[in-house]
Coordinates of C-alpha atoms and ligand atoms in Angstrom, one line a residue:
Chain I
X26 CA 24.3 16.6 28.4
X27 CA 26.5 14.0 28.3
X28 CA 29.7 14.6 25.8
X29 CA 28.6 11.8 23.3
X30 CA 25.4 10.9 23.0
X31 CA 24.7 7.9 20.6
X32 CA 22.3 8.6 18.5
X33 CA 21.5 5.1 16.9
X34 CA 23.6 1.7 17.4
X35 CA 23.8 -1.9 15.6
X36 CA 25.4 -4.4 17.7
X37 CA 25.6 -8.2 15.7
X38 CA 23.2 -7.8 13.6
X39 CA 22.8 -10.3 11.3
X40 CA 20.5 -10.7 8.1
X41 CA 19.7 -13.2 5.4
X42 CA 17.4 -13.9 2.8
X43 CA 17.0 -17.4 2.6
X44 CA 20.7 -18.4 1.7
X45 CA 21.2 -14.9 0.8
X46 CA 23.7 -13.8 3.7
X47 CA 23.1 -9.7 3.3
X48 CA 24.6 -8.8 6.8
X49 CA 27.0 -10.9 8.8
X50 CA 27.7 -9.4 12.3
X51 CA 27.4 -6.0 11.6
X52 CA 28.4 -2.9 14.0
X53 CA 28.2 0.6 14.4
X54 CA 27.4 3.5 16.5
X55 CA 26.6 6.9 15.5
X56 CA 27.0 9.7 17.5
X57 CA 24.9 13.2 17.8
X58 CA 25.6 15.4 15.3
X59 CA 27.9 12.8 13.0
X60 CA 27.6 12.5 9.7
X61 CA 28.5 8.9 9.0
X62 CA 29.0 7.7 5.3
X63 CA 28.2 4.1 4.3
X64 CA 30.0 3.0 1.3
X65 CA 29.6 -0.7 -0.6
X66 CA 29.3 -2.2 -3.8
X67 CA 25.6 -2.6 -5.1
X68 CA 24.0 -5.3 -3.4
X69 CA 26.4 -5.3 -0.6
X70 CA 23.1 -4.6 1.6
X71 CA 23.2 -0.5 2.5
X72 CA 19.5 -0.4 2.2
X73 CA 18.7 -3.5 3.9
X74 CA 20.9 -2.1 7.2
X75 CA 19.0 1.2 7.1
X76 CA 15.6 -0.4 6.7
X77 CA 16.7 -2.6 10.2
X78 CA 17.3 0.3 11.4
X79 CA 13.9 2.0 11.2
X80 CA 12.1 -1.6 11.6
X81 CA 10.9 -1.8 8.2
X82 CA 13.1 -5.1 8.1
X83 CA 13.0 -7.7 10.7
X84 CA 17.2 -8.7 11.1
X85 CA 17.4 -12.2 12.3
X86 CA 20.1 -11.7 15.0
X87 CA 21.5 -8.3 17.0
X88 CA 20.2 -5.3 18.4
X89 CA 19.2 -1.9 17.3
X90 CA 19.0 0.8 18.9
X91 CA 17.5 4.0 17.9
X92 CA 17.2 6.9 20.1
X93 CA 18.2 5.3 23.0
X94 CA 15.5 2.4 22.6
X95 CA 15.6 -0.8 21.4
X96 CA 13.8 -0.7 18.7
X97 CA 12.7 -4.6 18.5
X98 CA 11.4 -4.3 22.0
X99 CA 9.0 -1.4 21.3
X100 CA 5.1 -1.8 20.6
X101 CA 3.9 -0.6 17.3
X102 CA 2.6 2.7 18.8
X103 CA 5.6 3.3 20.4
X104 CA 7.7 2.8 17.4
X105 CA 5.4 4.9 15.3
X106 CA 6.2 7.6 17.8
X107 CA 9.9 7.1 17.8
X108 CA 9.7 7.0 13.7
X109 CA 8.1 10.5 13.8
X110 CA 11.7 11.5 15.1
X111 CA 13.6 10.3 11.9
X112 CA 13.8 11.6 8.7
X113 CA 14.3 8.8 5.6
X114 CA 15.2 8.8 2.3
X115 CA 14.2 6.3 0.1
X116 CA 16.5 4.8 -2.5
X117 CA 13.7 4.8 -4.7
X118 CA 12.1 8.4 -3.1
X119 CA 8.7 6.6 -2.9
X120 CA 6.7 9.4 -3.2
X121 CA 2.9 8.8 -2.8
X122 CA 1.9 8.8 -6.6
X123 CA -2.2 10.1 -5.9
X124 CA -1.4 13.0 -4.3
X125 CA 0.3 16.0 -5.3
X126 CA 3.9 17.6 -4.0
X127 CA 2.4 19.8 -1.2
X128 CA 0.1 16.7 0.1
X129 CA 3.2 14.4 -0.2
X130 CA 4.9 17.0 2.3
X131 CA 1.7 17.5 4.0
X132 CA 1.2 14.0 4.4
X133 CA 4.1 13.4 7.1
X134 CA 2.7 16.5 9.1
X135 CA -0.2 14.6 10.2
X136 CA 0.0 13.4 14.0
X137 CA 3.2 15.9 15.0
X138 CA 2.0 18.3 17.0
X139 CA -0.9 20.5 15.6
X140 CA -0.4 23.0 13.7
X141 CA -2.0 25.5 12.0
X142 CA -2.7 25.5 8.1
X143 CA 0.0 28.4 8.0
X144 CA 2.5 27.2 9.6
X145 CA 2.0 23.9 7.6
X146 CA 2.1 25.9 4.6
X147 CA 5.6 27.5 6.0
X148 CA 7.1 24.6 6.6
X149 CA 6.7 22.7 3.1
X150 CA 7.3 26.0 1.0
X151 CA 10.7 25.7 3.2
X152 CA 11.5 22.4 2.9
X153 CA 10.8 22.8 -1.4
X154 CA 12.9 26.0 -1.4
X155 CA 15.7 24.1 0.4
X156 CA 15.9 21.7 -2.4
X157 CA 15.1 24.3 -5.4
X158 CA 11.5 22.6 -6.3
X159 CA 8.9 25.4 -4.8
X160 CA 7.5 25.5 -8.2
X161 CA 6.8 21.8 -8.4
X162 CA 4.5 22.6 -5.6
X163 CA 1.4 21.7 -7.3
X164 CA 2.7 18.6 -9.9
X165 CA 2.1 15.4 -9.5
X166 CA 4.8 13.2 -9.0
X167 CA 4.3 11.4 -12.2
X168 CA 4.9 15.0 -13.7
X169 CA 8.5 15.1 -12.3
X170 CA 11.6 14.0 -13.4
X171 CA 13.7 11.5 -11.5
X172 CA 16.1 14.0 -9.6
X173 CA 13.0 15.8 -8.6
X174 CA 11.2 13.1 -7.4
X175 CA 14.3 12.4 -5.1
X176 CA 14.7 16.1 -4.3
X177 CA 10.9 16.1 -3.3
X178 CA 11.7 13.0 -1.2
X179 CA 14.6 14.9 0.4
X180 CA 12.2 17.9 1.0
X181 CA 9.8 15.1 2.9
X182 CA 12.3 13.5 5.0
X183 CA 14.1 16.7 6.5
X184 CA 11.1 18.7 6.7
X185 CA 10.1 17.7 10.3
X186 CA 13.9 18.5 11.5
X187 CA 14.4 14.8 12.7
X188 CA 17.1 14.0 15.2
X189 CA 18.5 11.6 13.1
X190 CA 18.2 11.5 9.3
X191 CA 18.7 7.9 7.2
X192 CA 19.4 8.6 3.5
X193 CA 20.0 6.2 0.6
X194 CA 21.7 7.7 -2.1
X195 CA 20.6 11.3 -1.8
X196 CA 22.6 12.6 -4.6
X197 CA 21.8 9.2 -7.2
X198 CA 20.4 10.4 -10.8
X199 CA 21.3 14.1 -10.2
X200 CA 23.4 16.1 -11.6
X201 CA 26.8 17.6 -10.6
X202 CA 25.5 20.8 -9.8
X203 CA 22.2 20.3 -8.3
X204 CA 24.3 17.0 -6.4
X205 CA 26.9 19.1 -4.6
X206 CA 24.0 21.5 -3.9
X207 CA 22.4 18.6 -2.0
X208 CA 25.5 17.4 -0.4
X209 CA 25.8 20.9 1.0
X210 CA 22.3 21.4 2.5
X211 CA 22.7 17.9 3.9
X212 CA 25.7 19.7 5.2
X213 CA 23.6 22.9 6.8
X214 CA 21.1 20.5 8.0
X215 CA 23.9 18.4 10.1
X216 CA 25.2 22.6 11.2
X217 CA 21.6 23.6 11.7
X218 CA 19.7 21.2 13.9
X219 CA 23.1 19.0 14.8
X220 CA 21.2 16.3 13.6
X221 CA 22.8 12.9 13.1
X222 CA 23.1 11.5 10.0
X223 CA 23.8 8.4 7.9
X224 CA 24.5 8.7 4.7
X225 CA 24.9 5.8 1.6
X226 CA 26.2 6.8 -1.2
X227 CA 28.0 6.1 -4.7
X228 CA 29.1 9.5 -5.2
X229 CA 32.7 10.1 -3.9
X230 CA 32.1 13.7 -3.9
X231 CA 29.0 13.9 -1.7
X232 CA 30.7 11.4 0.7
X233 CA 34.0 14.3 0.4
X234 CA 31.7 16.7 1.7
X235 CA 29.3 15.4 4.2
X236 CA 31.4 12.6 6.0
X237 CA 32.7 13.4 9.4
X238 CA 33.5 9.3 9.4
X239 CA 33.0 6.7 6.6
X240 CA 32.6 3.0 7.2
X241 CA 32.3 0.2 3.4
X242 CA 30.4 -2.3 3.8
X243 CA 32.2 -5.6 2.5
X244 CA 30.8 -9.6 3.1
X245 CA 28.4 -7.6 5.5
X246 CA 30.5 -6.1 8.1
X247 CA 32.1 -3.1 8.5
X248 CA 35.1 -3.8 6.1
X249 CA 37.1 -0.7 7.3
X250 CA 36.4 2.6 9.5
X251 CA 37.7 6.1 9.4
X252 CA 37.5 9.5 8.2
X253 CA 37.5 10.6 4.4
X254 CA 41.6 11.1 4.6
X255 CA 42.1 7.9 6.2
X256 CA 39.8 5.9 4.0
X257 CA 41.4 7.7 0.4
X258 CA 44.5 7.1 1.4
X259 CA 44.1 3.6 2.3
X260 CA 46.7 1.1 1.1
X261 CA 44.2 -1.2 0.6
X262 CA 43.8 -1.8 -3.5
X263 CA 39.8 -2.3 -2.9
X264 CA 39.3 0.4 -0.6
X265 CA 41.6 3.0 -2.7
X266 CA 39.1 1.9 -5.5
X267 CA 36.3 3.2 -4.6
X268 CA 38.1 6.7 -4.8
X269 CA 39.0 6.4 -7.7
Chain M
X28 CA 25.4 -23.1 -15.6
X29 CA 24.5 -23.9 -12.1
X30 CA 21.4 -21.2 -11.9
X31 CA 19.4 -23.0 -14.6
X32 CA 20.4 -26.6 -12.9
X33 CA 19.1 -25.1 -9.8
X34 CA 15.7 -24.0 -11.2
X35 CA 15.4 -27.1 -12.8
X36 CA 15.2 -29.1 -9.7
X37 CA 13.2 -27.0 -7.9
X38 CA 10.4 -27.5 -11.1
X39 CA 11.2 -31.4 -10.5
X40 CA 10.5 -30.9 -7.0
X41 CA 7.8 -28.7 -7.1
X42 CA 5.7 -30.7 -9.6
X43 CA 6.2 -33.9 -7.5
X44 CA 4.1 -33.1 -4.9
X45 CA 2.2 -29.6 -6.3
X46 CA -0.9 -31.3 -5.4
X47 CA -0.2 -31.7 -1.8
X48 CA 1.3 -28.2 -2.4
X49 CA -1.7 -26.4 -3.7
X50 CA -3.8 -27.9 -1.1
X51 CA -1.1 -26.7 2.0
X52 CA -0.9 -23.4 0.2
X53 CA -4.6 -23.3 0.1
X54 CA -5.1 -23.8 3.7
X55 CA -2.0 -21.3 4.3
X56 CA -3.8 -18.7 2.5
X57 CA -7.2 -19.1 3.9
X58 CA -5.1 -19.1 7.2
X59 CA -3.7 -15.5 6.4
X60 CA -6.9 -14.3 4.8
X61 CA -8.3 -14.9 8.1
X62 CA -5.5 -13.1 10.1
X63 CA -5.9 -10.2 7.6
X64 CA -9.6 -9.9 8.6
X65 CA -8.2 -9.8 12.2
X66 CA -6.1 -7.3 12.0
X67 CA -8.9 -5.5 9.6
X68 CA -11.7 -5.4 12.7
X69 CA -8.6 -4.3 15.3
X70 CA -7.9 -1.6 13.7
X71 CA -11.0 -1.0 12.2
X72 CA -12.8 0.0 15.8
X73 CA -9.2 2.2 17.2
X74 CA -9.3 5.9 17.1
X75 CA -7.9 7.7 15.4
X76 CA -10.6 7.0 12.2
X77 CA -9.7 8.4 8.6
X78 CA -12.7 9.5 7.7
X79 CA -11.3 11.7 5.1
X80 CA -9.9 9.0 3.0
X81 CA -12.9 6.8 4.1
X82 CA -14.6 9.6 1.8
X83 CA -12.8 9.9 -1.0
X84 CA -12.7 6.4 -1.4
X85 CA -16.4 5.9 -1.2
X86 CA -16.5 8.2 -4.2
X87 CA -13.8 6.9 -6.3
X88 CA -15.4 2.9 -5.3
X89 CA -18.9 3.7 -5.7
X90 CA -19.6 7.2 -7.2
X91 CA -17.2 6.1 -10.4
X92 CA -18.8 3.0 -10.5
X93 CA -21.9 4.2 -11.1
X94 CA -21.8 4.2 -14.7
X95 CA -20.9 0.8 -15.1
X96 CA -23.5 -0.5 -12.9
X97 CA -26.1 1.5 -14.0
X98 CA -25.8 0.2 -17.8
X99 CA -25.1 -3.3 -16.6
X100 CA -28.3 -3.2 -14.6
X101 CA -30.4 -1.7 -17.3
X102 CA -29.2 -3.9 -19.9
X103 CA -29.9 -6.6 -16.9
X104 CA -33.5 -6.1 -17.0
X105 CA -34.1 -5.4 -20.5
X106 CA -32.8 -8.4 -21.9
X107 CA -34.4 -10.5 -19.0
X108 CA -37.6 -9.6 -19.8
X109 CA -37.6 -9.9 -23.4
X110 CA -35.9 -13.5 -23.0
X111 CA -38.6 -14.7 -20.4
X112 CA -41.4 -13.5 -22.3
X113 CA -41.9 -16.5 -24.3
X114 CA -42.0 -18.9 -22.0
X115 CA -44.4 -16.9 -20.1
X116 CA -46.3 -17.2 -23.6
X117 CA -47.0 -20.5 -23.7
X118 CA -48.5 -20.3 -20.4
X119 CA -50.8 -17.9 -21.1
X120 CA -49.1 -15.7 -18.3
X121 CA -47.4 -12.7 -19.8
X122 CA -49.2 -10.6 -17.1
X123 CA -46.8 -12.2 -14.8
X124 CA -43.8 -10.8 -16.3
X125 CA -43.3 -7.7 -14.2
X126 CA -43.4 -9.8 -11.1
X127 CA -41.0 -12.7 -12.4
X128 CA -39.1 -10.5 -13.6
X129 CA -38.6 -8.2 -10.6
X130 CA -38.0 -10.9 -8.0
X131 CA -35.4 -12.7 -9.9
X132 CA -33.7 -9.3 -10.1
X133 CA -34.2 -8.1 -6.3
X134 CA -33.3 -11.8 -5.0
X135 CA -30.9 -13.3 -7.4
X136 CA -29.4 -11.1 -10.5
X137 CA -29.1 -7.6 -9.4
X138 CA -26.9 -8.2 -6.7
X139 CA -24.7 -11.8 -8.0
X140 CA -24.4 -9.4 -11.6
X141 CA -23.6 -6.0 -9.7
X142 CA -21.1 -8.1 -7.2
X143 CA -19.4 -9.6 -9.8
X144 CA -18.8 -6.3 -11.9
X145 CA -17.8 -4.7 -8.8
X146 CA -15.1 -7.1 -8.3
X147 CA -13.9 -7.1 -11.7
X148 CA -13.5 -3.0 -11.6
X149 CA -13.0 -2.1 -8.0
X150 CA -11.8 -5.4 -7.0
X151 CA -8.7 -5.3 -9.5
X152 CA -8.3 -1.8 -9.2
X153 CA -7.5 -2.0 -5.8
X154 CA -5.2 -4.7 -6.7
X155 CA -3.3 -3.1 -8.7
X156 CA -3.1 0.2 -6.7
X157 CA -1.6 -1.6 -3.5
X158 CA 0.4 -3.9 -5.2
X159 CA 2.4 -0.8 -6.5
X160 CA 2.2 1.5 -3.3
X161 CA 4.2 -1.8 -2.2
X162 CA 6.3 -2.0 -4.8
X163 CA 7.1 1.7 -5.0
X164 CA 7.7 1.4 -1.2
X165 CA 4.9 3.8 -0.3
X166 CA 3.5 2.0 1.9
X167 CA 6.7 1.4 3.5
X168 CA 7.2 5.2 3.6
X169 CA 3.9 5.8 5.4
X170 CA 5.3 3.6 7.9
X171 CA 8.7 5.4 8.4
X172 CA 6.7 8.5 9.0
X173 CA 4.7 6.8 11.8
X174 CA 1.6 6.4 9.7
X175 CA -0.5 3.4 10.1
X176 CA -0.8 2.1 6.5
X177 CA -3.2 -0.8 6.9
X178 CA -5.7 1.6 9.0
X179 CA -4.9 4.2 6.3
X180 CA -4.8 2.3 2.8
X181 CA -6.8 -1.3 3.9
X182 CA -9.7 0.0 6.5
X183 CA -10.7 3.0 4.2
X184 CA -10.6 1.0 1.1
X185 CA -12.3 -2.4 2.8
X186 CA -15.3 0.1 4.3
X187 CA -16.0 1.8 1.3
X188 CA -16.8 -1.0 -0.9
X189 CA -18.3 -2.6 2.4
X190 CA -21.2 0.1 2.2
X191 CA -21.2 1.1 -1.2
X192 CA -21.9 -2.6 -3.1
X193 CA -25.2 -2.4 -1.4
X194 CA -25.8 1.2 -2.6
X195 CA -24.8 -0.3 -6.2
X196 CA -27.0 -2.7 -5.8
X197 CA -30.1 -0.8 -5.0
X198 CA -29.6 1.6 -7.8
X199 CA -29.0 -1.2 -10.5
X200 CA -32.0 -3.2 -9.0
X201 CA -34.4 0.4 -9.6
X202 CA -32.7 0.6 -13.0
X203 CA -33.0 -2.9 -14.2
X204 CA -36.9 -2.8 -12.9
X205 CA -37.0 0.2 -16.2
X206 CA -35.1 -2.1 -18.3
X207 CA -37.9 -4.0 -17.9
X208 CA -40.4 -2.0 -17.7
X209 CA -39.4 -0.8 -21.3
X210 CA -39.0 -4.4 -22.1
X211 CA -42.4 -5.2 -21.1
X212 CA -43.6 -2.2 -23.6
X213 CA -41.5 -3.6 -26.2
X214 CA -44.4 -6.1 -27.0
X215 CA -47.0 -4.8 -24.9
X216 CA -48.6 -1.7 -23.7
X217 CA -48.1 -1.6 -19.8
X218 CA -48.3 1.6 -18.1
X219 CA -45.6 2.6 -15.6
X220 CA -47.9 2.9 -13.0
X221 CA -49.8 -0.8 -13.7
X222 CA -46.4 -2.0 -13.9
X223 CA -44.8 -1.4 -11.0
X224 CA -47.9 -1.6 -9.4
X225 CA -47.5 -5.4 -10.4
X226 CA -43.6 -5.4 -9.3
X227 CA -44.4 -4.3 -5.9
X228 CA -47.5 -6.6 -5.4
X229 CA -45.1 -9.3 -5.5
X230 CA -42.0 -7.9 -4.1
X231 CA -42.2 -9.0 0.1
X232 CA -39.9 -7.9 2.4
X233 CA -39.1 -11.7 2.7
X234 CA -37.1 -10.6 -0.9
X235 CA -35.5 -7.6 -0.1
X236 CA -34.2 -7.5 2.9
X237 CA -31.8 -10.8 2.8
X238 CA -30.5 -10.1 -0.6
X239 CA -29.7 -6.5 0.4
X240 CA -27.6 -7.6 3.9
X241 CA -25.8 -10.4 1.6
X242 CA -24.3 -7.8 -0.7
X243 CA -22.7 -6.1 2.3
X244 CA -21.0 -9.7 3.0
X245 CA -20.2 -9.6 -1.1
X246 CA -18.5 -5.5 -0.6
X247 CA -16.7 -6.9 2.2
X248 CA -15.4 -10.2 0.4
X249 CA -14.1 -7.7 -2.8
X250 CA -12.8 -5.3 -0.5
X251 CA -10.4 -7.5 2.3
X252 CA -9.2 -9.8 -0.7
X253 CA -8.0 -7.3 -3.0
X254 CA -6.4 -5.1 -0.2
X255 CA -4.8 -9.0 0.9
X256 CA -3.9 -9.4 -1.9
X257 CA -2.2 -6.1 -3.2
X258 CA -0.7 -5.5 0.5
X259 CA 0.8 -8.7 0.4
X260 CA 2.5 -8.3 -2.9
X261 CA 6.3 -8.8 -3.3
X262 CA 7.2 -10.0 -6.9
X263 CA 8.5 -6.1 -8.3
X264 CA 6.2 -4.9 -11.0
X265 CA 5.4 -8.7 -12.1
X266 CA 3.2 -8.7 -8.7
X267 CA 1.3 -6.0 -10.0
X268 CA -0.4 -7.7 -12.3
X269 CA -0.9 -11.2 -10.6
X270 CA -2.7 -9.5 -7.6
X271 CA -4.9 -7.4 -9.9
X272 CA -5.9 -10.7 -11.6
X273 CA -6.3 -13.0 -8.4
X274 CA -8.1 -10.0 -6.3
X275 CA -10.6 -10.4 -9.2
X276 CA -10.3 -14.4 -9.8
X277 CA -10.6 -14.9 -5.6
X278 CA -13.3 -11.8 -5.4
X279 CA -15.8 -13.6 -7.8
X280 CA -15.5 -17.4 -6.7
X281 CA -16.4 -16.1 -3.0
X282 CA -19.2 -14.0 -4.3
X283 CA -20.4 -17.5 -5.6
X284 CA -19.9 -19.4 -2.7
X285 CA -21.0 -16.8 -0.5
X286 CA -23.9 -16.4 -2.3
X287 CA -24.5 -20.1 -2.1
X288 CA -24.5 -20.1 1.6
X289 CA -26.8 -17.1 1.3
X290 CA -29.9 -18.9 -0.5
X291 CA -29.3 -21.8 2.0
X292 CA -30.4 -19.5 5.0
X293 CA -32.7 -17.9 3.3
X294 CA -34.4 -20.6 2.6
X295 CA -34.3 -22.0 6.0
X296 CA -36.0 -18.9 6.9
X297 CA -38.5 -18.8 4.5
X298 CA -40.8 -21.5 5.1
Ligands
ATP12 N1 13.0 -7.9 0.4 C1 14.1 -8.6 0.0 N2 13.9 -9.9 -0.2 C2 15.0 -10.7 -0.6 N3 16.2 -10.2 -0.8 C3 16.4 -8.9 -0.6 C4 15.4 -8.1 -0.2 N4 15.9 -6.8 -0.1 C5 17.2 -6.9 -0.4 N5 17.5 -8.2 -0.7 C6 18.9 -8.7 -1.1 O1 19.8 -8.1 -0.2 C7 21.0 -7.7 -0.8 C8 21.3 -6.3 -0.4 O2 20.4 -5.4 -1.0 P1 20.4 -3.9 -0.8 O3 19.2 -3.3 -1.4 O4 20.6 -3.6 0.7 O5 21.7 -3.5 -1.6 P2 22.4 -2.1 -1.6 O6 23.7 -2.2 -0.9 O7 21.5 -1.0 -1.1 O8 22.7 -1.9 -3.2 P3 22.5 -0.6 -4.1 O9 23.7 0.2 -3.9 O10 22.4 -1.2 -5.5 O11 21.3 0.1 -3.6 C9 20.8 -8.0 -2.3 O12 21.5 -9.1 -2.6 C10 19.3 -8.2 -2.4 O13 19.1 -9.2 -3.4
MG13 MG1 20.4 0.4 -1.9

């Protein structure tokens, strides 16, 4: 193995909609077992740069590369293939509102390798009792409250043990108990499985926790890189205020 | 403030030329209606095939539909008859009203009626359900988890109404025949047996058979435009709405028009 493995890259990746200029030459590697922490004000395009990342969003200039591929070059089955590999968070935790907790989880079983209705069973119990929901097991997601509904999306995204996990604003609408909770299994996940991570987030504390290295997003670049330290004690006014 | 200034022109603008931009939007859409059905037969015939959901979605499009159709169909009948039995009258030729009756049903009513209820309840309710799997990004979670939405969400829910319309269709035709059966007996004193001893006489083949195949053009015409036009939604919750309404406003004109083309082969065939 070689000593750093880069787990996902953006070179010059650029983005607009329409005259909308989200991402201007963007750039960024992460490496194996890294948790990075994207910071920017709302609307500075965090979810737009992960959703390139997966291929949900087609960027207009750059490359991406996930995995070691290139993810605009790869054919639909391909890419589904690769996607089984990552987990991802939704901002909005998009859970599928006509089935129930258990066949949300269940849901993203499908097509990895077959297992049996135990094991299946196993593995979503665990992934609920990581994030303190088993007994939402049988709600609906219209039954839950917003926290929840993230926490179950959490459940969803890490249960397959992907290489690399994407989340937007894991810890958004919780509350500071149950947040640093999260911030700390996101934590054992990265210590587990040495799975790479990239993390957005408002919440100074959960960024103090998880970060290994923190990049803020500004007139979509990279504004400023480094670790937590470096970043708080930033001269810069803007950067210092985001740890405020 | 510049915003409003902005929106301003672009209503100057747009109403300038909205004629020549309906009819390029018009064309646009047909265009990507088209694609849609494209992409619908591609991945319609590659394995793997959801048959589960294909299921449950035949049950929740025709099973729960049921009930609708069924009064629809008897009230269908019933009124039919009792509003053709005058005119019959005059003639002298009330003994014809089983037959009349029945053939406008089987060849013309049953299936435009049943069509046109199926798009108003299936067609916006599929609508509506895609339009907010989009805007709740669901469908773009399927697709992080290396799920195939469209062969999960659109082929399911365009097959199942594909195959259950006609199944509608034949049960509200059977039911509106007993509308009118008990319409006939309203006024007269027909037994069942005579009467649909008289339905059948003049039922042919020649009847049946076209008007059953075009309803499977009609499932398929309320099925790919309400999954076009709830896939394709992207205006937040406001979509929601709109694609509801224009799956059921685009559903029912190309029930018409198909239907249209439908009597013109017929008839070509016929004689
Ligand atoms: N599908 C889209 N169509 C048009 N514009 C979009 C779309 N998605 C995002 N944008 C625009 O891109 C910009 C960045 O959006 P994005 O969702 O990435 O912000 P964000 O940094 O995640 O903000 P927040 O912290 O509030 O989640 C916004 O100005 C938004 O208006
Ligand atoms: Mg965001």
């Amino acid at each position: 193995m070689k000593a750093e493995t880069i787990k996902a890259e953006v070179a010059h990746l650029n983005k607009s909609f329409g005259s909308n200029k989200v991402l201007l030459d963007m750039n960024f590697k992460i490496r194996e077992g890294e948790n990075l922490v994207v910071l920017g004000k709302s609307g500075s395009g965090k979810s737009v740069l992960i959703k390139c990342l997966i291929g949900l969003i087609e960027p207009d200039e750059g490359e991406i590369f996930l995995l070691g591929e290139n993810v605009q070059d790869l054919e639909r089955e391909a890419l589904n293939i690769l996607r089984k590999k990552v987990g991802f968070l939704f901002q909005s935790a998009a859970l599928y509102d006509s089935k129930t907790v258990k066949e949300n989880l269940e849901f993203h079983l499908r097509g990895s390798k077959t297992k049996s209705k135990e094991e299946i069973d196993q593995l979503v119990l665990e992934a609920l009792q990581n994030v303190g929901l088993e007994e939402a097991i049988d709600k609906m997601p219209s039954e839950l409250s917003g926290g929840m509904k993230k926490r179950v999306g959490l459940a969803r995204a890490l249960m397959l043990k992907p290489e690399l996990i994407l989340y937007d604003e894991p810890t958004t609408g919780l509350d500071p108990i149950t947040s640093k909770e999260i911030s700390r299994l996101i934590l054992d996940v990265q210590k587990k499985y040495n799975t790479a991570s990239i993390i957005i987030t408002h919440d100074i504390e959960c960024a103090r926790i998880t970060a290994n290295r923190m990049i803020i997003l500004k007139d979509g670049k990279a504004f400023i890189e480094g670790t937590y330290k470096e970043l708080s004690e930033s001269g810069d006014e803007w950067v210092s205020s985001f740890f405020k | 403030m510049p915003a409003e200034i902005k929106s301003k022109v672009k209503q100057v603008e747009f109403s300038e030329n909205s004629y020549l931009k309906k009819a390029k939007s018009f064309f646009e859409e047909a265009a990507l209606v088209t694609m849609f059905c494209g992409r619908f037969f591609k991945e319609l015939v590659k394995p793997p095939y959801e048959f589960a959901e294909f299921i449950k979605q035949a049950y929740l499009v025709g099973y729960k539909s049921f009930p609708l159709v069924a009064t629809t169909g008897f009230i269908m009948g019933l009124v039919l008859t009792i509003q053709s039995r005058p005119t019959l009258a005059t003639f002298g030729a009330e003994s014809w009203l089983p037959a009349m009756v029945a053939v406008s049903i089987v060849r013309e009513i049953g299936p435009v009626i049943t069509a046109l209820i199926f798009a108003g309840k299936v067609g916006s309710g599929i609508g509506a359900e895609l339009a907010s799997m989009k805007v709740t990004e669901q469908i773009d979670a399927m697709e992080v988890a290396g799920i195939n939405p469209f062969k999960y969400i659109v082929v399911t829910r365009v097959m199942a109404a594909t195959l259950m319309l006609p199944i509608l269709v034949i049960a509200a035709d059977a039911i509106a025949l007993y509308g009118s059966y008990i319409g006939v007996n309203l006024k007269g004193d027909v037994s069942f047996h005579l009467f649909f001893l008289k339905v059948f006489e003049k039922l042919t083949f020649a009847d049946v058979f076209p008007a059953t195949i075009k309803t499977v053009f009609f499932g398929f015409a309320v099925g790919i435009i309400s999954c076009y036009k709830g896939y394709n939604s992207n205006k937040g919750t406001e979509g929601v709405g709109l694609s509801a309404n224009s799956a059921v406003v685009m559903g029912s004109l190309t029930i018409f028009i198909m239907d249209m083309i439908a009597v013109q082969i017929t008839s070509l065939f016929s004689k």
